[in-house]
mmCIF file of C-alpha atoms in Angstrom:
data_model
loop_
_atom_site.group_PDB
_atom_site.id
_atom_site.type_symbol
_atom_site.label_atom_id
_atom_site.label_comp_id
_atom_site.label_asym_id
_atom_site.label_seq_id
_atom_site.Cartn_x
_atom_site.Cartn_y
_atom_site.Cartn_z
ATOM 1 C CA UNK K 14 -99.110 45.767 139.616
ATOM 2 C CA UNK K 15 -95.865 45.402 138.066
ATOM 3 C CA UNK K 16 -96.198 44.928 134.110
ATOM 4 C CA UNK K 17 -93.527 42.932 132.182
ATOM 5 C CA UNK K 18 -93.012 43.885 128.682
ATOM 6 C CA UNK K 19 -90.837 41.686 126.510
ATOM 7 C CA UNK K 20 -89.387 42.544 123.283
ATOM 8 C CA UNK K 21 -89.300 41.592 120.567
ATOM 9 C CA UNK K 22 -92.297 39.652 120.111
ATOM 10 C CA UNK K 23 -90.633 37.338 117.579
ATOM 11 C CA UNK K 24 -86.903 37.087 117.039
ATOM 12 C CA UNK K 25 -85.666 35.406 113.632
ATOM 13 C CA UNK K 26 -82.118 33.908 114.101
ATOM 14 C CA UNK K 27 -79.853 31.615 112.315
ATOM 15 C CA UNK K 28 -78.378 28.746 114.029
ATOM 16 C CA UNK K 29 -75.029 29.749 115.496
ATOM 17 C CA UNK K 30 -75.984 33.173 115.808
ATOM 18 C CA UNK K 31 -76.450 35.022 118.916
ATOM 19 C CA UNK K 32 -80.098 36.112 120.344
ATOM 20 C CA UNK K 33 -80.710 38.855 122.605
ATOM 21 C CA UNK K 34 -83.982 38.887 124.267
ATOM 22 C CA UNK K 35 -85.282 41.808 126.562
ATOM 23 C CA UNK K 36 -87.749 42.032 129.317
ATOM 24 C CA UNK K 37 -88.748 45.422 130.888
ATOM 25 C CA UNK K 38 -90.482 46.054 134.294
ATOM 26 C CA UNK K 39 -93.010 48.800 134.930
ATOM 27 C CA UNK K 40 -91.098 49.431 138.259
ATOM 28 C CA UNK K 41 -88.064 48.037 140.059
ATOM 29 C CA UNK K 42 -87.839 44.349 140.565
ATOM 30 C CA UNK K 43 -84.383 44.456 141.896
ATOM 31 C CA UNK K 44 -82.883 41.331 140.371
ATOM 32 C CA UNK K 45 -85.929 39.273 141.290
ATOM 33 C CA UNK K 46 -86.380 38.188 137.738
ATOM 34 C CA UNK K 47 -86.400 34.613 136.119
ATOM 35 C CA UNK K 48 -86.382 33.520 132.686
ATOM 36 C CA UNK K 49 -88.345 30.283 131.308
ATOM 37 C CA UNK K 50 -88.078 28.328 128.026
ATOM 38 C CA UNK K 51 -91.232 26.662 126.687
ATOM 39 C CA UNK K 52 -91.305 24.436 123.697
ATOM 40 C CA UNK K 53 -94.680 23.483 121.845
ATOM 41 C CA UNK K 54 -96.967 21.100 123.922
ATOM 42 C CA UNK K 55 -94.514 21.244 127.009
ATOM 43 C CA UNK K 56 -94.422 22.936 130.470
ATOM 44 C CA UNK K 57 -92.004 25.871 130.887
ATOM 45 C CA UNK K 58 -88.736 25.049 132.015
ATOM 46 C CA UNK K 59 -86.639 27.448 134.381
ATOM 47 C CA UNK K 60 -83.643 28.884 132.842
ATOM 48 C CA UNK K 61 -82.358 31.614 134.808
ATOM 49 C CA UNK K 62 -83.139 33.240 138.311
ATOM 50 C CA UNK K 63 -82.130 36.094 140.416
ATOM 51 C CA UNK K 64 -81.552 37.772 136.868
ATOM 52 C CA UNK K 65 -78.159 36.145 136.186
ATOM 53 C CA UNK K 66 -77.964 32.596 137.806
ATOM 54 C CA UNK K 67 -78.479 29.694 135.444
ATOM 55 C CA UNK K 68 -80.761 27.027 136.823
ATOM 56 C CA UNK K 69 -79.488 23.379 137.240
ATOM 57 C CA UNK K 70 -78.480 21.849 134.095
ATOM 58 C CA UNK K 71 -78.888 24.802 131.892
ATOM 59 C CA UNK K 72 -76.043 25.260 129.294
ATOM 60 C CA UNK K 73 -73.549 28.038 129.580
ATOM 61 C CA UNK K 74 -74.574 29.414 126.223
ATOM 62 C CA UNK K 75 -77.352 31.129 128.186
ATOM 63 C CA UNK K 76 -76.668 34.155 130.216
ATOM 64 C CA UNK K 77 -78.738 36.584 131.903
ATOM 65 C CA UNK K 78 -78.107 40.224 133.093
ATOM 66 C CA UNK K 79 -79.946 43.386 134.454
ATOM 67 C CA UNK K 80 -81.463 44.930 137.342
ATOM 68 C CA UNK K 81 -84.032 47.264 138.354
ATOM 69 C CA UNK K 82 -86.353 47.400 135.283
ATOM 70 C CA UNK K 83 -84.110 46.346 132.349
ATOM 71 C CA UNK K 84 -83.079 42.721 131.890
ATOM 72 C CA UNK K 85 -81.395 40.663 129.046
ATOM 73 C CA UNK K 86 -81.410 37.025 128.263
ATOM 74 C CA UNK K 87 -78.643 36.209 125.619
ATOM 75 C CA UNK K 88 -78.069 32.895 123.820
ATOM 76 C CA UNK K 89 -74.625 33.045 122.575
ATOM 77 C CA UNK K 90 -75.116 30.508 119.803
ATOM 78 C CA UNK K 91 -78.323 29.108 119.092
ATOM 79 C CA UNK K 92 -78.587 25.570 118.762
ATOM 80 C CA UNK K 93 -81.471 23.784 117.111
ATOM 81 C CA UNK K 94 -83.122 22.895 120.437
ATOM 82 C CA UNK K 95 -83.263 26.707 121.516
ATOM 83 C CA UNK K 96 -85.944 27.617 119.201
ATOM 84 C CA UNK K 97 -88.748 28.222 121.521
ATOM 85 C CA UNK K 98 -90.853 30.660 123.548
ATOM 86 C CA UNK K 99 -89.259 32.594 126.267
ATOM 87 C CA UNK K 100 -90.951 34.308 129.180
ATOM 88 C CA UNK K 101 -89.514 36.511 132.009
ATOM 89 C CA UNK K 102 -91.178 36.518 135.441
ATOM 90 C CA UNK K 103 -90.725 39.004 138.328
ATOM 91 C CA UNK K 104 -90.997 37.855 141.955
ATOM 92 C CA UNK K 105 -89.985 41.084 143.486
ATOM 93 C CA UNK K 106 -93.523 42.740 143.800
ATOM 94 C CA UNK K 107 -95.903 40.114 144.890
ATOM 95 C CA UNK K 108 -98.351 38.456 145.433
ATOM 96 C CA UNK K 109 -99.016 39.327 141.858
ATOM 97 C CA UNK K 110 -96.261 37.956 139.917
ATOM 98 C CA UNK K 111 -97.030 38.464 136.331
ATOM 99 C CA UNK K 112 -95.027 37.117 133.605
ATOM 100 C CA UNK K 113 -94.073 38.963 130.397
ATOM 101 C CA UNK K 114 -95.822 38.377 127.177
ATOM 102 C CA UNK K 115 -93.028 36.243 125.726
ATOM 103 C CA UNK K 116 -90.626 36.168 123.093
ATOM 104 C CA UNK K 117 -90.628 33.574 120.335
ATOM 105 C CA UNK K 118 -87.148 32.647 118.866
ATOM 106 C CA UNK K 119 -87.707 31.303 115.274
ATOM 107 C CA UNK K 120 -85.452 29.920 112.781
ATOM 108 C CA UNK K 121 -84.274 32.403 110.127
ATOM 109 C CA UNK V 26 -87.200 12.202 141.122
ATOM 110 C CA UNK V 27 -88.891 15.559 141.891
ATOM 111 C CA UNK V 28 -92.230 15.382 140.206
ATOM 112 C CA UNK V 29 -95.645 17.244 139.798
ATOM 113 C CA UNK V 30 -98.437 15.400 138.192
ATOM 114 C CA UNK V 31 -101.813 17.506 137.772
ATOM 115 C CA UNK V 32 -105.095 15.851 137.274
ATOM 116 C CA UNK V 33 -108.882 16.908 137.166
ATOM 117 C CA UNK V 34 -109.212 18.840 134.184
ATOM 118 C CA UNK V 35 -111.831 18.383 131.561
ATOM 119 C CA UNK V 36 -114.803 19.980 129.636
ATOM 120 C CA UNK V 37 -117.359 21.983 131.868
ATOM 121 C CA UNK V 38 -120.375 24.204 131.097
ATOM 122 C CA UNK V 39 -120.174 27.954 131.762
ATOM 123 C CA UNK V 40 -120.911 28.766 135.411
ATOM 124 C CA UNK V 41 -119.838 25.084 136.451
ATOM 125 C CA UNK V 42 -117.179 23.865 138.869
ATOM 126 C CA UNK V 43 -113.951 21.855 138.672
ATOM 127 C CA UNK V 44 -111.442 20.780 141.052
ATOM 128 C CA UNK V 45 -107.714 20.328 139.981
ATOM 129 C CA UNK V 46 -105.268 18.276 141.765
ATOM 130 C CA UNK V 47 -101.518 18.045 141.785
ATOM 131 C CA UNK V 48 -99.578 15.187 143.182
ATOM 132 C CA UNK V 49 -96.112 15.950 144.412
ATOM 133 C CA UNK V 50 -93.361 13.628 144.809
ATOM 134 C CA UNK V 51 -89.646 13.283 145.277
ATOM 135 C CA UNK V 52 -89.351 16.357 147.907
ATOM 136 C CA UNK V 53 -90.600 17.443 151.196
ATOM 137 C CA UNK V 54 -93.835 19.067 149.967
ATOM 138 C CA UNK V 55 -94.492 21.086 153.209
ATOM 139 C CA UNK V 56 -91.256 22.942 152.776
ATOM 140 C CA UNK V 57 -92.277 24.638 149.430
ATOM 141 C CA UNK V 58 -95.019 26.995 148.676
ATOM 142 C CA UNK V 59 -96.683 26.098 145.550
ATOM 143 C CA UNK V 60 -98.469 27.952 142.623
ATOM 144 C CA UNK V 61 -101.134 27.527 139.824
ATOM 145 C CA UNK V 62 -100.219 28.830 136.486
ATOM 146 C CA UNK V 63 -102.372 28.866 133.418
ATOM 147 C CA UNK V 64 -102.125 29.265 129.694
ATOM 148 C CA UNK V 65 -104.985 29.956 127.666
ATOM 149 C CA UNK V 66 -104.724 28.730 123.982
ATOM 150 C CA UNK V 67 -101.950 30.500 122.044
ATOM 151 C CA UNK V 68 -101.450 32.912 124.717
ATOM 152 C CA UNK V 69 -98.739 33.550 127.461
ATOM 153 C CA UNK V 70 -98.387 32.340 131.006
ATOM 154 C CA UNK V 71 -100.609 33.715 133.777
ATOM 155 C CA UNK V 72 -99.987 33.129 137.435
ATOM 156 C CA UNK V 73 -103.180 32.205 139.234
ATOM 157 C CA UNK V 74 -102.822 31.254 142.838
ATOM 158 C CA UNK V 75 -99.946 30.773 145.446
ATOM 159 C CA UNK V 76 -100.061 29.009 148.707
ATOM 160 C CA UNK V 77 -97.554 28.882 151.341
ATOM 161 C CA UNK V 78 -96.059 25.527 152.610
ATOM 162 C CA UNK V 79 -98.154 25.308 155.655
ATOM 163 C CA UNK V 80 -101.146 26.567 153.745
ATOM 164 C CA UNK V 81 -101.388 29.705 155.936
ATOM 165 C CA UNK V 82 -101.042 32.247 153.224
ATOM 166 C CA UNK V 83 -102.865 32.087 149.928
ATOM 167 C CA UNK V 84 -103.324 34.709 146.925
ATOM 168 C CA UNK V 85 -105.181 34.805 143.862
ATOM 169 C CA UNK V 86 -104.889 36.894 140.819
ATOM 170 C CA UNK V 87 -107.770 39.327 140.798
ATOM 171 C CA UNK V 88 -109.446 37.834 137.647
ATOM 172 C CA UNK V 89 -110.284 34.709 139.845
ATOM 173 C CA UNK V 90 -110.873 36.224 143.296
ATOM 174 C CA UNK V 91 -114.094 34.993 144.837
ATOM 175 C CA UNK V 92 -114.271 32.077 142.259
ATOM 176 C CA UNK V 93 -110.917 29.980 142.811
ATOM 177 C CA UNK V 94 -109.686 28.486 146.105
ATOM 178 C CA UNK V 95 -106.121 27.118 146.334
ATOM 179 C CA UNK V 96 -105.509 24.561 149.162
ATOM 180 C CA UNK V 97 -103.026 21.679 150.083
ATOM 181 C CA UNK V 98 -102.900 18.622 152.014
ATOM 182 C CA UNK V 99 -99.363 18.043 153.094
ATOM 183 C CA UNK V 100 -100.074 14.710 154.413
ATOM 184 C CA UNK V 101 -101.134 13.581 150.927
ATOM 185 C CA UNK V 102 -98.553 15.628 149.057
ATOM 186 C CA UNK V 103 -101.216 17.312 147.126
ATOM 187 C CA UNK V 104 -102.170 20.676 145.887
ATOM 188 C CA UNK V 105 -105.623 21.454 144.725
ATOM 189 C CA UNK V 106 -107.468 24.278 143.024
ATOM 190 C CA UNK V 107 -111.284 24.540 143.400
ATOM 191 C CA UNK V 108 -112.715 26.405 140.493
ATOM 192 C CA UNK V 109 -116.210 27.810 140.601
ATOM 193 C CA UNK V 110 -118.477 30.194 138.387
ATOM 194 C CA UNK V 111 -116.225 28.975 135.426
ATOM 195 C CA UNK V 112 -116.419 31.185 132.294
ATOM 196 C CA UNK V 113 -114.792 30.723 128.697
ATOM 197 C CA UNK V 114 -111.993 32.999 129.914
ATOM 198 C CA UNK V 115 -110.809 30.198 132.151
ATOM 199 C CA UNK V 116 -110.216 27.882 129.416
ATOM 200 C CA UNK V 117 -106.598 26.879 129.612
ATOM 201 C CA UNK V 118 -103.786 24.565 130.420
ATOM 202 C CA UNK V 119 -103.205 24.822 134.248
ATOM 203 C CA UNK V 120 -99.936 23.883 135.628
ATOM 204 C CA UNK V 121 -98.867 23.449 139.152
ATOM 205 C CA UNK V 122 -95.355 24.844 139.822
ATOM 206 C CA UNK V 123 -93.153 24.921 142.946
ATOM 207 C CA UNK V 124 -91.576 27.876 144.449
ATOM 208 C CA UNK V 125 -88.340 27.712 146.081
ATOM 209 C CA UNK V 126 -89.293 29.194 149.345
ATOM 210 C CA UNK V 127 -91.892 27.832 151.968
ATOM 211 C CA UNK V 128 -93.417 31.225 152.325
ATOM 212 C CA UNK V 129 -92.742 33.538 149.516
ATOM 213 C CA UNK V 130 -93.649 33.710 145.797
ATOM 214 C CA UNK V 131 -90.354 33.092 143.943
ATOM 215 C CA UNK V 132 -89.291 31.545 140.641
ATOM 216 C CA UNK V 133 -90.617 28.358 139.866
ATOM 217 C CA UNK V 134 -88.081 25.519 139.631
ATOM 218 C CA UNK V 135 -90.334 22.455 138.950
ATOM 219 C CA UNK V 136 -93.580 22.308 136.854
ATOM 220 C CA UNK V 137 -96.210 19.789 136.091
ATOM 221 C CA UNK V 138 -97.158 18.797 132.528
ATOM 222 C CA UNK V 139 -100.531 20.506 132.972
ATOM 223 C CA UNK V 140 -104.046 19.586 132.880
ATOM 224 C CA UNK V 141 -106.411 21.089 130.313
ATOM 225 C CA UNK V 142 -109.718 22.860 131.279
ATOM 226 C CA UNK V 143 -112.147 23.628 128.687
ATOM 227 C CA UNK V 144 -115.225 25.764 129.484
ATOM 228 C CA UNK V 145 -117.921 25.525 126.694
ATOM 229 C CA UNK V 146 -121.547 24.608 126.389
#
């Protein structure tokens, strides 16, 4: 099974600052990597797929990069609505397609 | 509007059974494979089951194999999860989510709001 590890567990950032979230796979997943945002009491929302393609309606301040085993989600200038949990998910080595453990982005 | 609406959650005793449903609308249901994803209280997301668009392929995560069965009725635009031999570790919000391929497990672009399953005596 491919294990997905996200870091840091919690990221404290001030509004307007840049946030960089990491996701590491235990084996190569190519670019078959998605990012999701989840706010309290809500379902996850797709942000990014194929490592670097923004989903419909996602603002340009969100960007994704990486391939193989190392991936990054960057939020260029944090807005109040961006404080949330973020999960990565690989879909290369399936049928098991685990999610990472998540990174909480909180207000500093 | 593309929409997924889960139902069927509730309180069940350990060892009991429950059947979750997910009603799809706004898209051609049979053209997409579907998933169940769960989230235990205060925990992260866990993929549970995947089923192909025709229902011909099904996969479960190891922890539910032999206990959970995913199925679909394309005529009714509905996805199901039959859960048997439930334990406390199955307590979670269960989401249905759409994959973007009719066959393969991919990223999930549409999610329901979830239904809560609580296993407790």
